[in-house]
GROMACS .gro file of C-alpha atoms in nm:
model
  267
    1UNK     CA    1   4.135   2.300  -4.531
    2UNK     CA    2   4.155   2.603  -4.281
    3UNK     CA    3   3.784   2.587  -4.229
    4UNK     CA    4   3.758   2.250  -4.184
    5UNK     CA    5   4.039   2.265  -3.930
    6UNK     CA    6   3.811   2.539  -3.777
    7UNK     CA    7   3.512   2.284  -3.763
    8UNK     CA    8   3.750   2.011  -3.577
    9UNK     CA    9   3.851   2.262  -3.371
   10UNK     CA   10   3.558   2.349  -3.272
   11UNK     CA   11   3.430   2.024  -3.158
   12UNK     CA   12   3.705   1.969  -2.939
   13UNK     CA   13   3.480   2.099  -2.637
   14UNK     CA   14   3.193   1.908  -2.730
   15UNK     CA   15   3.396   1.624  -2.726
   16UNK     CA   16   3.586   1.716  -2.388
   17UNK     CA   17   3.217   1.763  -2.226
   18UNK     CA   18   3.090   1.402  -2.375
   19UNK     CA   19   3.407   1.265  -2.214
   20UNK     CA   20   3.378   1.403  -1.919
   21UNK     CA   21   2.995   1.298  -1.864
   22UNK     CA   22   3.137   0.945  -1.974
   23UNK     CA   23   3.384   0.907  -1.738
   24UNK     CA   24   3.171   1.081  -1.446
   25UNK     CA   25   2.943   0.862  -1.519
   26UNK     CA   26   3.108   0.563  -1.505
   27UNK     CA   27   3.350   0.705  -1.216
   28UNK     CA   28   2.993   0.686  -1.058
   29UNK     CA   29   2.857   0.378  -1.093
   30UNK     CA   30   3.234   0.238  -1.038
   31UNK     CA   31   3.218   0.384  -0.690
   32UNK     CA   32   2.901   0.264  -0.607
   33UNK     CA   33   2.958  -0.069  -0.639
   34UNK     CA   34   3.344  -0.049  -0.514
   35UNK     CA   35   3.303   0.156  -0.201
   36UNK     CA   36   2.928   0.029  -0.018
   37UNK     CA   37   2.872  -0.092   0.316
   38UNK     CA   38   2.826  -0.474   0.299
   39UNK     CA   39   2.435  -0.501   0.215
   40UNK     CA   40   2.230  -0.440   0.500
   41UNK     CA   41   2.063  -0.815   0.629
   42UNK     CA   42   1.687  -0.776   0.879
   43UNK     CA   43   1.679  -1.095   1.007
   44UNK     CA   44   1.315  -1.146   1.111
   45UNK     CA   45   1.215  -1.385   1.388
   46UNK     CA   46   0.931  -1.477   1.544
   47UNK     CA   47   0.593  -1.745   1.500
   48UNK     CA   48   0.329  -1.774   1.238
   49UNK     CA   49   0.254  -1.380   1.227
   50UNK     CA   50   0.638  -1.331   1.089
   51UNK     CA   51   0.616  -1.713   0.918
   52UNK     CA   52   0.249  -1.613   0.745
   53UNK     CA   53   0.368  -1.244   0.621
   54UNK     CA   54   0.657  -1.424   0.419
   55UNK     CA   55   0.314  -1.510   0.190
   56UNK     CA   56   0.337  -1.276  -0.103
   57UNK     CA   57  -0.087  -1.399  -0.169
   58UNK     CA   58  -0.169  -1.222   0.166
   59UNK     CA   59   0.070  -0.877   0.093
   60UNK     CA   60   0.269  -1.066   0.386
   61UNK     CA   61   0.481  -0.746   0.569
   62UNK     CA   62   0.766  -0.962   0.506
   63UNK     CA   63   0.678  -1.000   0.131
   64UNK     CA   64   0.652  -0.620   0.149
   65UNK     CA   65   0.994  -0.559   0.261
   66UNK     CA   66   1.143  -0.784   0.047
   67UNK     CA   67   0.983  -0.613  -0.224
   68UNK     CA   68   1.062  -0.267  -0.121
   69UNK     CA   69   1.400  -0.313  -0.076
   70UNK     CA   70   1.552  -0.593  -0.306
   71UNK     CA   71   1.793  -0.334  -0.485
   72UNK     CA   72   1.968  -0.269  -0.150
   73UNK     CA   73   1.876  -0.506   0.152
   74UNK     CA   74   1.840  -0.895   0.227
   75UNK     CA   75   1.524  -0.996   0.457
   76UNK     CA   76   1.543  -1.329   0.588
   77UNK     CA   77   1.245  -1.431   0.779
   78UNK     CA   78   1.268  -1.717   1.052
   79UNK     CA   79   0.893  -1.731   1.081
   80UNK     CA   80   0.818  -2.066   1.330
   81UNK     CA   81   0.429  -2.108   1.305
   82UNK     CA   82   0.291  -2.217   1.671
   83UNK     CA   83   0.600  -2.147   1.835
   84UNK     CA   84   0.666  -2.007   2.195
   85UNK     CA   85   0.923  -1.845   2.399
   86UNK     CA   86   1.020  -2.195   2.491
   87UNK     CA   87   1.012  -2.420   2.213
   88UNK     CA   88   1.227  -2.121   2.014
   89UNK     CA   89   1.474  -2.127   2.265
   90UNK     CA   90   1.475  -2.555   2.283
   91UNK     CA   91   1.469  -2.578   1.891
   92UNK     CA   92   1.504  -2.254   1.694
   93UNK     CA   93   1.766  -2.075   1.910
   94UNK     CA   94   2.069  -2.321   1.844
   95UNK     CA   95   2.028  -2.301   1.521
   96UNK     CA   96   2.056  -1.939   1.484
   97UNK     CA   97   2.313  -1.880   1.704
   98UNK     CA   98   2.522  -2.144   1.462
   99UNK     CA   99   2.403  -1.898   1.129
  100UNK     CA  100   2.546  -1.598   1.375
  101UNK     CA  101   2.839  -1.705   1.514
  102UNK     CA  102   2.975  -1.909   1.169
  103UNK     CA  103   2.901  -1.569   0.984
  104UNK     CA  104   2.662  -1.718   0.744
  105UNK     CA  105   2.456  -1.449   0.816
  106UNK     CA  106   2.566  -1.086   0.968
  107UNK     CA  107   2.231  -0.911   1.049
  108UNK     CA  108   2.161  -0.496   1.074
  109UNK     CA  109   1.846  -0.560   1.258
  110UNK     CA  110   1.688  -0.804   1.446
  111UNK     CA  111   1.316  -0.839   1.523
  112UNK     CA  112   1.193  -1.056   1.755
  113UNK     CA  113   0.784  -1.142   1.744
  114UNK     CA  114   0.724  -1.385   2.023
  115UNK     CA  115   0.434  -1.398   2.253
  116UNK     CA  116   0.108  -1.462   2.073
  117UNK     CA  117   0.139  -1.832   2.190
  118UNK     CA  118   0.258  -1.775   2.532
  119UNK     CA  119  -0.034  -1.618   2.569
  120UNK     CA  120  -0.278  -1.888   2.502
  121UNK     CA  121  -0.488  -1.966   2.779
  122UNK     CA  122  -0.406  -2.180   2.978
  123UNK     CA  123  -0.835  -2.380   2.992
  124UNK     CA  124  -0.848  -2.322   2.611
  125UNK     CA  125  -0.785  -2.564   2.347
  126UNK     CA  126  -0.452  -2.434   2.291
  127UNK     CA  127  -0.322  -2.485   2.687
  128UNK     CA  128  -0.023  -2.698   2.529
  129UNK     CA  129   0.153  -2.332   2.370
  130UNK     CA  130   0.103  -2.150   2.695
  131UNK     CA  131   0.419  -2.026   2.887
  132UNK     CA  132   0.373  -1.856   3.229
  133UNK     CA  133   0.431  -1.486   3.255
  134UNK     CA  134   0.735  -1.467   3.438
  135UNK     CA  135   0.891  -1.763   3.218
  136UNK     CA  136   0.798  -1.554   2.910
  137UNK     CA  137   1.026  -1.281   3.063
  138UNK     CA  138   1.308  -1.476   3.158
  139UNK     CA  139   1.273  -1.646   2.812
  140UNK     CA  140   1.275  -1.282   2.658
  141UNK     CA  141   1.567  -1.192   2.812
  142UNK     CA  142   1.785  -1.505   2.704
  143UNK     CA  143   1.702  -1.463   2.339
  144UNK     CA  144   1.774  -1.156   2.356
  145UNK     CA  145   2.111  -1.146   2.546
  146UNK     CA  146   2.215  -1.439   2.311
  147UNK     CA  147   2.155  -1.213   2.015
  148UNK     CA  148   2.345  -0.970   2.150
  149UNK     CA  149   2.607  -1.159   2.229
  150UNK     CA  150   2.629  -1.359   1.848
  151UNK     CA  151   2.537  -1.046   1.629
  152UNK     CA  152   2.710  -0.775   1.855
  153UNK     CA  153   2.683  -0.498   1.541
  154UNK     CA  154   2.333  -0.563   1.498
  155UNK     CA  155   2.005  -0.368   1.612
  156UNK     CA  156   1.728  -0.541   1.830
  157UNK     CA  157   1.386  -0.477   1.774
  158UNK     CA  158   1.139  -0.698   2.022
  159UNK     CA  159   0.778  -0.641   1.925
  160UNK     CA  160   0.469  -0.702   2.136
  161UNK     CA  161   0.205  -0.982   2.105
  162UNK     CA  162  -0.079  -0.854   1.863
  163UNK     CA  163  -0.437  -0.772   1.956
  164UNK     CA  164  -0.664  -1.037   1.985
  165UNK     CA  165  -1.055  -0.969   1.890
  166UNK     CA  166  -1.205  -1.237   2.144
  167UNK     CA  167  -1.508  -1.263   1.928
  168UNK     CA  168  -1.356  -1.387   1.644
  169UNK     CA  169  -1.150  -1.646   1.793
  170UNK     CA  170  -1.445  -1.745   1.960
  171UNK     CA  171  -1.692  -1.811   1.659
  172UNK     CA  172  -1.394  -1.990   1.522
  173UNK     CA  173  -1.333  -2.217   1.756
  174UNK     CA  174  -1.408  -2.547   1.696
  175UNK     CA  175  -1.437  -2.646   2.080
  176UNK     CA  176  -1.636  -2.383   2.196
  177UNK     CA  177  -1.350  -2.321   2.447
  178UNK     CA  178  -1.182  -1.926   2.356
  179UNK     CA  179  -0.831  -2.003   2.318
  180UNK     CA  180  -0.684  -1.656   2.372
  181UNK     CA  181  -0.826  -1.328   2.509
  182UNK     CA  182  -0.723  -0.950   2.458
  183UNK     CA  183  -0.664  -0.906   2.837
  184UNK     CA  184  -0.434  -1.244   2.793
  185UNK     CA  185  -0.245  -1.085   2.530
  186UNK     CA  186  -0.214  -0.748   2.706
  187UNK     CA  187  -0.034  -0.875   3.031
  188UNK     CA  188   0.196  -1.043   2.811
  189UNK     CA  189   0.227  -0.723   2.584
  190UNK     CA  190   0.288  -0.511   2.907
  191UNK     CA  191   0.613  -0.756   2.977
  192UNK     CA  192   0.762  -0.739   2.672
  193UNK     CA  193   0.748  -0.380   2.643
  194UNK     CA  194   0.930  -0.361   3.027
  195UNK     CA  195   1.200  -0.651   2.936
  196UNK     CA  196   1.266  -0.447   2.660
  197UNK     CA  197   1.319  -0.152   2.869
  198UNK     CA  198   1.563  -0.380   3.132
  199UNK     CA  199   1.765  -0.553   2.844
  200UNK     CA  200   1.843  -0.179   2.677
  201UNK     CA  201   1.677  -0.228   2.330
  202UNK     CA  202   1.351  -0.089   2.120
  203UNK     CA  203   1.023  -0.248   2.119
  204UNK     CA  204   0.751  -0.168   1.863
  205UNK     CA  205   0.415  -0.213   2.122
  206UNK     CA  206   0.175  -0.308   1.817
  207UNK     CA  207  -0.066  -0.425   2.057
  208UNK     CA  208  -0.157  -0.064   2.207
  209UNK     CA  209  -0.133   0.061   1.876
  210UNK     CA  210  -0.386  -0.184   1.773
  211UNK     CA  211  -0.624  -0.137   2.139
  212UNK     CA  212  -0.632   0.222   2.015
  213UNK     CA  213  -0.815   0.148   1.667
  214UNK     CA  214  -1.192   0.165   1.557
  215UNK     CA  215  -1.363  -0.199   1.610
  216UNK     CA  216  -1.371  -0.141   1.233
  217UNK     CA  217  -1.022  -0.071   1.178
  218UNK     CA  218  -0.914  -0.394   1.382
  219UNK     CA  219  -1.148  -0.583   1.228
  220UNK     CA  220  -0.998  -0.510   0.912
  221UNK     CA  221  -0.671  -0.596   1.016
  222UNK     CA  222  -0.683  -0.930   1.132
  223UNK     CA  223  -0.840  -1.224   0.930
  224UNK     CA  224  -0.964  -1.444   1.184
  225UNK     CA  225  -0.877  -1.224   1.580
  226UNK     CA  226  -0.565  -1.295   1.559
  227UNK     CA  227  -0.367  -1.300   1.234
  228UNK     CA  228  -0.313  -1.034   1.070
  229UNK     CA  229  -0.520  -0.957   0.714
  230UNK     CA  230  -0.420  -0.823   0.402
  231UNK     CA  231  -0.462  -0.497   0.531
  232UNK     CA  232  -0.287  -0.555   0.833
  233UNK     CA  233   0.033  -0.740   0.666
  234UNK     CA  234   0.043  -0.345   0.530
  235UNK     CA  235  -0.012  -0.173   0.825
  236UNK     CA  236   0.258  -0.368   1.002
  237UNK     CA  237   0.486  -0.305   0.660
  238UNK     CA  238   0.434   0.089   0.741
  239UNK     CA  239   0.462   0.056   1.140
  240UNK     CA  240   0.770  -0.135   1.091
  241UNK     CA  241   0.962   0.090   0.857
  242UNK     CA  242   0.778   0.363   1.099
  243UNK     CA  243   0.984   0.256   1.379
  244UNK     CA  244   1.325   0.175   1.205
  245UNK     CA  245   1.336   0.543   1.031
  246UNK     CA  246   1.260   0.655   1.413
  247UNK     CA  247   1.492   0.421   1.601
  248UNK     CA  248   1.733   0.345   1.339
  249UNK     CA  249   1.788   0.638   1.115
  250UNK     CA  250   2.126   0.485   0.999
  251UNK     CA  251   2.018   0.244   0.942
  252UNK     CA  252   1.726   0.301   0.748
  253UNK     CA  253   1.921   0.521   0.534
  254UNK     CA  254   2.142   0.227   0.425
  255UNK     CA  255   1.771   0.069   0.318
  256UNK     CA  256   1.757   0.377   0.053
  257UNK     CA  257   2.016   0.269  -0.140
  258UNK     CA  258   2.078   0.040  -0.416
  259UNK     CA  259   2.408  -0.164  -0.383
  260UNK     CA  260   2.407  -0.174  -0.768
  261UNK     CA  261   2.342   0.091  -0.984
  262UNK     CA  262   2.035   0.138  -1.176
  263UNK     CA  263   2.095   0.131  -1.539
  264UNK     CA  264   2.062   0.445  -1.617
  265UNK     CA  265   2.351   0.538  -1.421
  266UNK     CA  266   2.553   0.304  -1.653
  267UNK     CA  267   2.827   0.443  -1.913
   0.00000   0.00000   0.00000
């Protein structure tokens, strides 16, 4: 009897340690879930460049995202293919401002990818999508001050219009007649990166970092001069999260972690 009291006895730490580990463990996983931030929201907007990278077939930069971070983070994209500064604000911009101001959605970070079609020029086939320089501005600075106004907590990010490979577009035209040009895209890339600078928020300027590529490496990153490949939906993925851990290191913290615990965290 005496040793086998001994033998209980003896346990008793063992015991106390599994306990503790338990109840840590739990304690931890308890807390995780009880005490996080409400789950960080990018809400993406822009035209067919945000709409097309939603497409998981293409390793889309929005399919990335959502990928990367569906343990912690919700990406909603509000990709409108063809759409300019002008038609958003007409048709897309009531709309969101009703999802922002209701609370249906309560974004971390906004992106804004307009500009591609304002570009277009304006003796091409595509004349119809063009918006004037100084309108594309103006236009700029309305979505963006709206924004700011309905989603006052939340992070703007305006990015440029991409690089356009003239060439391309040009063999694929079905007119003859170029419907956008690099030195188009530039002058509307050079406003967006100053209205960002007068409004007071970040821009990611893709389309110097694009100008400054090989031929080669451009090439590869756009499937037909102006949207952008499988290998560019992954450069823009990287460029992106570049820029937020830059800009937004908060922020892009919050990204890092899971707002439920992995199961091996579990009791």
């Amino acid at each position: 009897m005496a040793s086998a009291r001994v033998s209980l006895r003896s346990l008793v730490p063992v015991v106390a340690a599994v306990a503790v580990v338990y109840f840590a463990s739990y304690l931890g996983a308890w807390m995780q879930v009880t005490f996080r931030d409400r789950r960080p929201v990018l809400y993406l907007l822009g035209d067919s460049i945000t709409e097309n990278g939603a497409n998981p077939d293409k390793s889309g930069w929005v399919a990335l995202l959502q990928h990367r971070y569906q343990r912690s983070t919700d990406v909603l994209p509000r990709g409108l293919s063809g759409y300019n500064t002008k038609w958003f604000i007409e048709f897309a911009l009531p709309v969101i401002k009703r999802e922002l101001s209701d609370g249906s959605i309560s974004p971390s970070l906004i992106t804004l990818w307009l500009g591609a079609n304002d570009a277009a020029l304006t003796d091409g086939p595509s004349a119809r999508q063009h918006v004037p320089l100084e309108a594309y501005a103006t236009n700029l600075e309305t979505i963006v001050y709206m924004l700011k106004a309905s989603a006052p907590d939340a992070e703007l990010l305006l990015i440029t219009p991409p690089h356009v490979d003239d060439a391309a577009r040009q063999i694929r035209s079905k007119t003859g007649r170029l419907d956008r040009s690099n030195t188009m895209a530039g002058e509307y890339a050079r406003v967006c990166v100053e209205t960002a600078g007068k409004v007071g928020v970040t821009v990611l300027d893709v389309h110097s970092l694009f100008n400054a590529m090989s031929a080669r490496e451009r090439t590869m990153c756009l499937e037909d001069g102006l949207h952008l490949s499988a290998w560019g939906n992954r450069l823009m993925d990287r460029l992106l999260r570049t820029k937020i851990a830059d800009a937004f290191p908060a922020l892009m913290s919050r990204l890092e972690v899971w707002d439920i615990p992995n199961w091996n965290r579990l009791p």
